[in-house]
XYZ file of C-alpha atoms in Angstrom:
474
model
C 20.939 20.082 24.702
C 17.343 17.853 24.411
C 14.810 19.171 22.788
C 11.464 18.098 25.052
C 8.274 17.302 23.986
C 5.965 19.877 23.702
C 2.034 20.805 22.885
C 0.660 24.241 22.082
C -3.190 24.707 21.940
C -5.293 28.010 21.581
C -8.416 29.988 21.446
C -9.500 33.136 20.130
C -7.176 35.341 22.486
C -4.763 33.015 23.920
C -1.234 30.332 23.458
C -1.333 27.260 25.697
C 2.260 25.980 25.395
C 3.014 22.603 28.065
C 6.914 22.078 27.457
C 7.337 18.420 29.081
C 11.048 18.654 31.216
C 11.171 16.465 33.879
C 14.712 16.842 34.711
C 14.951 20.419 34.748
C 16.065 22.471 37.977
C 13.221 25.193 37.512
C 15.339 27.870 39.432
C 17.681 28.120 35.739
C 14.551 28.320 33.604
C 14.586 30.999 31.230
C 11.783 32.025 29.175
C 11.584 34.920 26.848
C 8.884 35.696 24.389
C 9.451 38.392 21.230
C 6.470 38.590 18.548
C 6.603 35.381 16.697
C 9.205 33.931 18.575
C 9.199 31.428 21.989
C 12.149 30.457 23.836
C 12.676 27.746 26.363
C 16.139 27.319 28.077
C 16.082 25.033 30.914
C 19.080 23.032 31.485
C 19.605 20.076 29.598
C 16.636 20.890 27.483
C 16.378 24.040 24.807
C 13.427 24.926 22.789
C 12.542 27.485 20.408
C 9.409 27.968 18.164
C 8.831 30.034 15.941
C 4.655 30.530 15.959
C 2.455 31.177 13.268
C 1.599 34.293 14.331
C 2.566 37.222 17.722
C 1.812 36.999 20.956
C 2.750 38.930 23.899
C 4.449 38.631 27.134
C 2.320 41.014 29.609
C 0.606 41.252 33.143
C -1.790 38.608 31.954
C 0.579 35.963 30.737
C 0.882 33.267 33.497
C 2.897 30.075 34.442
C 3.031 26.899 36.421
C 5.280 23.643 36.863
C 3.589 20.571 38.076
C 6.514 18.658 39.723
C 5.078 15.156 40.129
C 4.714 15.166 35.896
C 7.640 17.336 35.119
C 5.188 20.106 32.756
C 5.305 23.722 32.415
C 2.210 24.816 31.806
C 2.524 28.454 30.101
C -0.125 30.952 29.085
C 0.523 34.212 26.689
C -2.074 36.513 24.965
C -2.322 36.970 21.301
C -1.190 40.111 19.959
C -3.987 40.262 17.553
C -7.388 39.012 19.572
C -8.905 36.410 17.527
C -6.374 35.614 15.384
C -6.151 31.696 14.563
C -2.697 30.130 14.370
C -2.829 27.985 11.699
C -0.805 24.577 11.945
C 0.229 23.981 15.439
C 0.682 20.564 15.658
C 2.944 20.585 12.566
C 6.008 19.984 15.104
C 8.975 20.387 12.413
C 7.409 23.368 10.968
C 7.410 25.394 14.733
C 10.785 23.705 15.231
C 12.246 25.151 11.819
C 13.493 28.576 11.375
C 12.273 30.503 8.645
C 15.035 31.723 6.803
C 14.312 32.611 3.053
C 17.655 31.778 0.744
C 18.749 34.964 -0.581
C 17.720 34.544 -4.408
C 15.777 36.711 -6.906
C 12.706 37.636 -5.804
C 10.847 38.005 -9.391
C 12.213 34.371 -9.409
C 10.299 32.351 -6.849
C 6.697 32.810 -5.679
C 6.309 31.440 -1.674
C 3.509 29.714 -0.590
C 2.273 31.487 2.488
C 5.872 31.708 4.431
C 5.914 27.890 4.687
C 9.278 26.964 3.830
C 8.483 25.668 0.097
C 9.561 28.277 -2.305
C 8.866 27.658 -6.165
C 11.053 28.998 -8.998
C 9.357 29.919 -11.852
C 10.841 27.927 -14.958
C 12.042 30.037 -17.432
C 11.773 27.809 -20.484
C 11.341 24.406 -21.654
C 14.820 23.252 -20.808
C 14.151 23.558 -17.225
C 11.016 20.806 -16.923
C 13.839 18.918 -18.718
C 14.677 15.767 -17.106
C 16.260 13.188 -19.619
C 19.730 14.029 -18.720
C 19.360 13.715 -14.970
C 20.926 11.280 -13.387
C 19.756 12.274 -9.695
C 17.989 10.719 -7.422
C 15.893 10.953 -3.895
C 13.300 13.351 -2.373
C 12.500 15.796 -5.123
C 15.520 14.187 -7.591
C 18.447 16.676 -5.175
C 20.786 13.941 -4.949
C 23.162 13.027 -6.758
C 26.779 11.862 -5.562
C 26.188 11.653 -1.759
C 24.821 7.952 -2.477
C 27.079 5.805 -5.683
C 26.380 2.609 -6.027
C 23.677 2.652 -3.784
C 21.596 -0.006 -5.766
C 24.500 -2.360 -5.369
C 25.243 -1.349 -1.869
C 21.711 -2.413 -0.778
C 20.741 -5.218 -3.380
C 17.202 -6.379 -1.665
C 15.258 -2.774 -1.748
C 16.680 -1.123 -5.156
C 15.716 -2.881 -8.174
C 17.872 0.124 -10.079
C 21.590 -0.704 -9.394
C 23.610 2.346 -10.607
C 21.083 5.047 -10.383
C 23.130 7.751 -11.532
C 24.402 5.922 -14.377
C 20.723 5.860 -15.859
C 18.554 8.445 -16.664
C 15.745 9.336 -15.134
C 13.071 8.919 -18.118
C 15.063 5.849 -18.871
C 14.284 4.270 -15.659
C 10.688 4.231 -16.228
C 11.649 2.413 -19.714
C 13.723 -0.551 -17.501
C 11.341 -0.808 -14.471
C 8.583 -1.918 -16.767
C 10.940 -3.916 -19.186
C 11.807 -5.405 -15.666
C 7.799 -5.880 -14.568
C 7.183 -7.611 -17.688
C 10.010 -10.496 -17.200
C 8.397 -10.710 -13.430
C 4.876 -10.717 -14.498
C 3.353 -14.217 -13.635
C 0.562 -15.241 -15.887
C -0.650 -17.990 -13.907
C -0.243 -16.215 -10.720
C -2.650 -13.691 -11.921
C -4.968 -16.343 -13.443
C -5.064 -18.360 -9.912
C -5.758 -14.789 -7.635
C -8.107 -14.301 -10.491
C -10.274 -16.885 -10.434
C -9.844 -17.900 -6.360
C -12.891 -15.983 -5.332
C -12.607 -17.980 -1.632
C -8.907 -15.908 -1.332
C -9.435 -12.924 -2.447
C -12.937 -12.865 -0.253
C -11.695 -11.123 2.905
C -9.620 -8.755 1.391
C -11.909 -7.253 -0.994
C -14.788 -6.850 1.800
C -11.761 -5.475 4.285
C -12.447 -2.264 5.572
C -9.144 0.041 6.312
C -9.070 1.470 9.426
C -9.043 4.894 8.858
C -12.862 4.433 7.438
C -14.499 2.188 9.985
C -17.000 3.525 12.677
C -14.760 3.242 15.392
C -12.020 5.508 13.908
C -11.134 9.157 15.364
C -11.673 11.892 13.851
C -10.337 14.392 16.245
C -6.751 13.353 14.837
C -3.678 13.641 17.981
C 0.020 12.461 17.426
C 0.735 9.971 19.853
C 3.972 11.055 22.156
C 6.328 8.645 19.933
C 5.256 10.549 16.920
C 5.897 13.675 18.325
C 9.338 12.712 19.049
C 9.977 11.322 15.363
C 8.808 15.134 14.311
C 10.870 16.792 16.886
C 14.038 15.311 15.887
C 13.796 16.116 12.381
C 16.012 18.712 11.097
C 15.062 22.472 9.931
C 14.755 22.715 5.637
C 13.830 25.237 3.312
C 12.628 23.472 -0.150
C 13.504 25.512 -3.278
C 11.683 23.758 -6.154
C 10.721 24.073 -9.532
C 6.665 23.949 -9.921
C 7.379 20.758 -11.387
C 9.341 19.442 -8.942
C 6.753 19.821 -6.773
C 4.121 18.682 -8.543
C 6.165 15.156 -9.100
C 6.637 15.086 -5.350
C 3.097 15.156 -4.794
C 2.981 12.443 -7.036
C 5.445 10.860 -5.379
C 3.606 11.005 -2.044
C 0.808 9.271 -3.965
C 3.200 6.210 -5.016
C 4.114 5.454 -1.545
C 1.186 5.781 0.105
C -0.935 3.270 -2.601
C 1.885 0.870 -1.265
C 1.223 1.479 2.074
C -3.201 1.392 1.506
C -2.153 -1.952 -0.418
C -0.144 -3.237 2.701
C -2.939 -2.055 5.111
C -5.869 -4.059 3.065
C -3.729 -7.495 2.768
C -3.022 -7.482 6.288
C -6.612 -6.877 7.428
C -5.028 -3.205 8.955
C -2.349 -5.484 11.369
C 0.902 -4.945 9.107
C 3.374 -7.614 9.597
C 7.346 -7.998 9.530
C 6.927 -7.957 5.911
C 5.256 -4.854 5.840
C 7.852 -3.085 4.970
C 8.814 -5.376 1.784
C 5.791 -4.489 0.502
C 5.659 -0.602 0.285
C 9.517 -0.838 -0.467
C 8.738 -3.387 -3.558
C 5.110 -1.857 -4.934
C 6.538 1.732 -4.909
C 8.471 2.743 -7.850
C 9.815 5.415 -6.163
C 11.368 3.963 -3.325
C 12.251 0.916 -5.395
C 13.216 2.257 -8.992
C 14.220 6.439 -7.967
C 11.188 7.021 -10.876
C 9.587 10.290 -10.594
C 6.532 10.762 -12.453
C 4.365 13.792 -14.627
C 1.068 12.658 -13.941
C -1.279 11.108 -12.003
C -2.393 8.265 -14.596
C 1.494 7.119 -15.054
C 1.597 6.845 -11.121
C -1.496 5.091 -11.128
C -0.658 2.645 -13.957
C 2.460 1.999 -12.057
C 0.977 1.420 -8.737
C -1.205 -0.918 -10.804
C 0.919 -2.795 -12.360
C 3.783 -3.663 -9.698
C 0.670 -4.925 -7.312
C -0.123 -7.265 -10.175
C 3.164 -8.595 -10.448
C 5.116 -8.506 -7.195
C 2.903 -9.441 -3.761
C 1.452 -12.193 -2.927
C -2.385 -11.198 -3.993
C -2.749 -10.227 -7.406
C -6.216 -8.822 -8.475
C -7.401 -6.353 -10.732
C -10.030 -5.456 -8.778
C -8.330 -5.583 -5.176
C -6.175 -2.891 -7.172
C -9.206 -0.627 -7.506
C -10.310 -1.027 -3.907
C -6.735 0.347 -2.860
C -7.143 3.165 -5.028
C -10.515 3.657 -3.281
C -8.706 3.276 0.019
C -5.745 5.777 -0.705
C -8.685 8.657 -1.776
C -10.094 8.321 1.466
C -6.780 8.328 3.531
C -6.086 11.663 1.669
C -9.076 13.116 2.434
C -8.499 13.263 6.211
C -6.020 15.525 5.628
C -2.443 16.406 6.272
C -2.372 15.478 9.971
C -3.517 11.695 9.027
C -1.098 11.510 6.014
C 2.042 12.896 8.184
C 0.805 10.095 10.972
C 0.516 7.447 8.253
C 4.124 8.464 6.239
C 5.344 8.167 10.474
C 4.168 4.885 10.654
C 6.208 3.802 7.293
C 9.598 5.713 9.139
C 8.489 3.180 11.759
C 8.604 0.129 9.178
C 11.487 1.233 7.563
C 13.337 1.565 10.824
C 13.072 -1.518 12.794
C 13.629 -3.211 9.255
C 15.833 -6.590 8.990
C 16.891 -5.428 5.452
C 18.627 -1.806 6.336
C 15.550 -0.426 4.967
C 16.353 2.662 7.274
C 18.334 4.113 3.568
C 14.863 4.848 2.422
C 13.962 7.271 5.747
C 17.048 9.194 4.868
C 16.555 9.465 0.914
C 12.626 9.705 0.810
C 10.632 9.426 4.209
C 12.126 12.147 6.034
C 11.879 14.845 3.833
C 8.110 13.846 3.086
C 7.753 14.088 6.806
C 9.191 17.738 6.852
C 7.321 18.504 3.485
C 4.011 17.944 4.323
C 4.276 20.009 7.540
C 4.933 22.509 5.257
C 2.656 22.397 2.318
C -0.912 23.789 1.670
C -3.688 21.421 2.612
C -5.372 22.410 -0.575
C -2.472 20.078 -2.431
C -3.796 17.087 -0.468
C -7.313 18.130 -1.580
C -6.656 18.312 -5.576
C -4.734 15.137 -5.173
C -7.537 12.984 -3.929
C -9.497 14.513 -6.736
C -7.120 13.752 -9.355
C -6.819 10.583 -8.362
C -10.980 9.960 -8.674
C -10.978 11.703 -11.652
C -8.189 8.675 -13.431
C -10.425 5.588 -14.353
C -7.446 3.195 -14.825
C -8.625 -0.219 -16.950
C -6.729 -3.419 -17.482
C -5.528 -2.280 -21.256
C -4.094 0.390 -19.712
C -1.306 -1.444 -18.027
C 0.054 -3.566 -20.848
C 0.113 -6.784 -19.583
C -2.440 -8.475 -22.020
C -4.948 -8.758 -19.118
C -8.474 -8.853 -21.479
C -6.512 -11.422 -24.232
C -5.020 -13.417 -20.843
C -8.343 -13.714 -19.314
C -10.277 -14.475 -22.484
C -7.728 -17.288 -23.278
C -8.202 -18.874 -20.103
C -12.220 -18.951 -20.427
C -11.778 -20.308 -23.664
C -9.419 -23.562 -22.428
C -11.917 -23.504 -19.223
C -14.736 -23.713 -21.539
C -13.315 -26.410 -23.110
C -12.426 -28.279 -20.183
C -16.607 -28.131 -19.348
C -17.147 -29.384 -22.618
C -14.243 -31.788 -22.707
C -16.191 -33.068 -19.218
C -19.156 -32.932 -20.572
C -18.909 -34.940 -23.717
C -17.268 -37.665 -21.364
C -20.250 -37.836 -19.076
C -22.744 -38.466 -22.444
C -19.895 -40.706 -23.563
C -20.644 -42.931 -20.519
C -24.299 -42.625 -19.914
C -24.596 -43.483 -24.012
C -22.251 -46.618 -23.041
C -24.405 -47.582 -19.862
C -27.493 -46.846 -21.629
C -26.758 -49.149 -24.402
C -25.647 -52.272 -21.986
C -28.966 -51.995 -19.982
C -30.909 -52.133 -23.339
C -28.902 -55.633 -24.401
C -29.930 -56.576 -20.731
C -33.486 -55.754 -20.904
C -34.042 -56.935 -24.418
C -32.537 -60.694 -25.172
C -32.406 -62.450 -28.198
C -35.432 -64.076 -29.077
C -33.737 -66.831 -30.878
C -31.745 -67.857 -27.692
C -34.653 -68.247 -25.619
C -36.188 -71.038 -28.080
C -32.808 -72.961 -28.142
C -33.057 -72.849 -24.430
C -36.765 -74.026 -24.038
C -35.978 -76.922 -26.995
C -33.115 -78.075 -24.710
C -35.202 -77.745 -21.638
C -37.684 -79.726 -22.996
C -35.195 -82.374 -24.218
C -33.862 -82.612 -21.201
C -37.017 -83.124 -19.850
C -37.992 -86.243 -22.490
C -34.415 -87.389 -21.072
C -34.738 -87.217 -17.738
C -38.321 -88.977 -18.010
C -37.016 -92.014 -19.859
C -34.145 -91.972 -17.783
C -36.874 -92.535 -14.341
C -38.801 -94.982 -16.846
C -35.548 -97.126 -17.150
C -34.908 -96.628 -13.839
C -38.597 -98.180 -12.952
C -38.088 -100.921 -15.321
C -34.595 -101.883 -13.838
C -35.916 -101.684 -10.288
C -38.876 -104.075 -11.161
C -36.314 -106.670 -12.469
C -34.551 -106.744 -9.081
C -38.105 -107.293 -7.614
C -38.170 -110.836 -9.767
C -34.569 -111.727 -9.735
C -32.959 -112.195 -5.992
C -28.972 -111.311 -6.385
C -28.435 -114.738 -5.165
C -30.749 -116.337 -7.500
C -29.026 -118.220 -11.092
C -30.964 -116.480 -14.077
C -30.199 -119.616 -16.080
């Protein structure tokens, strides 16, 4: 059976639910409706909902098909008038049965029927994560993937994740960033000011005038949500607070991808949220919000092709305004990485089924409030370049020093040469005195010479006047 596309809108008394089934035969349409529940049987389609809240099925419920579209357009009362339904466009969440796991009661605490329950941790040994060797969404795998880092080479940087322990991953990823880090990489992005230029005065898309705020999933985002399966999360408070934090590592990849490509992500989008994100890349999970931070930090410093300190804090700025459109936005943007991740050369689809899809299911399900106190964490963490280890301040100071002493260097050779050219025009301007006499002693000699020379000349020309050539002188 298909499941079809459907859309369910309200006001204060009424359900509008339009099921999309073009290639139904409306005379085997079933549809029954009981409290909370909805059901749609229509061969070769099936759908059942379960709503946020009753509604009734009574004289002034009312139904249509519109053939040339293929829509039933269905119309039900509330059972308590004015009522609002909270969350009806989270798709999985309708889609996903509500079934609580029989466990101790004075053990969990739920968070308003959403399908996240959280155990209460009993003592210390619970938060305890050293000897976990687990990976995935909220760290619940743990043999259903070995050898998954050798498997897939070109998006783990972690080999044998199970082999290494979860606090001592964070210990090799950044023993592994330092090796990476490029020094004169940085120092190039650093002082390029014409490069960097358009991507520090970028604007992401979701703040620009022109963006929507009345937020819709598009029909091929429904259809991601649809086909997602039903889940009940049972996690420890801190298990959920590290997937939170979790959901903040991604999507600084993904803000980080969206500025560098002017908000027109490329074939290599992909690389980069796979690569800058230490969960998808290194299984880390994290405790707080400065040690996701200082990662997202440092791996944009060290692995994509821009690498700025300050392009870093514009993506920060970026990811607290994503956040604060809400949970629709953030489940549209996390769609648009399954996307990525999907039509990926590299069989980047792994990470859908270990990370994406669950994030996809779990934000349909948590409290919006979560989104709100993460946006405002991550404001309230002023992250500076000592804070990521990589010798930024003595790097940078280094490098004005040898620049300074290139200008100098430069500058002592240009008073080198103008002392040099100034000194040649003086001996121009300024000849010896002593020379000059010699010359004018010799000029005059020459003169005394060249008169006697005409006065013998006379006297030898007067002699030829007296004596013919033909004549005897004897």
């Amino acid at each position: 059976m298909l499941t079809p596309h459907f859309k369910l809108n309200q006001d204060s008394n009424r359900i509008y639910i339009n099921v999309h089934a073009p290639y139904t035969n409306i005379g085997d349409t079933e549809i029954d409706v009981d409290g909370e529940n909805f059901l749609f049987v229509s061969s070769p389609y099936f759908l059942r909902l379960r709503l946020p809240g009753r509604i009734v099925d009574n004289d002034s419920s009312k139904g249509s098909y519109i053939c040339h579209s293929g829509d039933f357009n269905l119309t039900f009362d509330k059972e308590t008038p004015g009522e609002h339904f909270e969350n009806l466009d989270m798709i999985t969440s309708l889609l996903a049965p509500r079934d609580i796991p029989d466990i101790n009661p004075s053990l969990v605490e739920m968070l308003e029927e959403d399908g996240i329950t959280l155990e209460n941790e009993g003592d210390a040994d619970d938060d305890d994560y050293s000897n976990k060797f687990s990976f995935g969404f909220a760290n619940k795998m743990t043999t259903e993937f070995s050898n998954i880092g050798i498997e897939f080479p070109q998006i783990f940087e972690l080999k044998v994740p199970e082999n290494v322990t979860i606090d001592d991953r964070h210990i090799k990823r950044m023993q592994h960033e330092d090796d990476k880090f490029s020094s004169d990489h940085y120092l190039a992005d650093f002082y390029d000011e014409e490069l960097l230029a358009p991507y520090l005065s970028a604007v992401a898309n979701w703040d620009s005038p022109s963006f929507n705020k009345e937020i819709e999933f598009s029909e091929d985002e429904v259809g991601v949500l649809k086909e997602l399966p039903s889940k009940h999360y049972l996690l420890t408070k801190s298990e959920y607070k590290q997937v939170l934090y979790g959901l903040v590592d991604i999507l600084y990849a993904y803000c980080y991808d969206k500025r560098t490509t002017l908000n027109e992500s490329t074939v290599e989008s992909s690389w980069t949220i796979n690569k800058l994100s230490s969960t998808l890349s290194w299984f880390c999970t994290f405790h707080d919000m400065r040690q996701v931070l200082i990662a997202c930090y440092r791996r944009a410093l060290i692995h994509p092709i821009f690498r700025n300190f300050e392009l870093c804090n514009k993506v920060r700025n970026d990811l607290i305004s994503l956040l604060k459109k809400g949970k629709k936005f953030v489940i549209k943007c996390m769609i648009d990485i399954h996307q990525m991740f999907n039509t990926s050369n590299d069989a980047r689809y792994i990470l859908n089924q270990l990370y994406i899809k669950d994030y996809l299911i779990f934000l349909q399900k948590c409290r919006p409030e979560e989104l709100v106190e993460l946006y405002n964490n991550i404001a309230n963490v002023e992250i500076t370049k000592t804070d990521l280890e990589l010798d930024l301040v003595e790097l940078e100071e280094a490098a004005e020093l040898v620049k300074q002493e290139e200008v100098d260097s430069v500058m002592e050779n240009e008073m080198a040469v103008k002392m040099a050219s100034m000194s040649l025009l003086t001996g121009l301007r300024r000849p010896n005195p002593a020379y000059i006499d010699d010359d004018s002693d010799s000029s005059d000699s020459s003169d005394s010479s060249s008169d006697s020379s005409d006065s013998s000349s006379d006297s030898s020309d007067d002699s030829s006047d007296v004596l013919d050539s033909d004549d005897d002188p004897s």
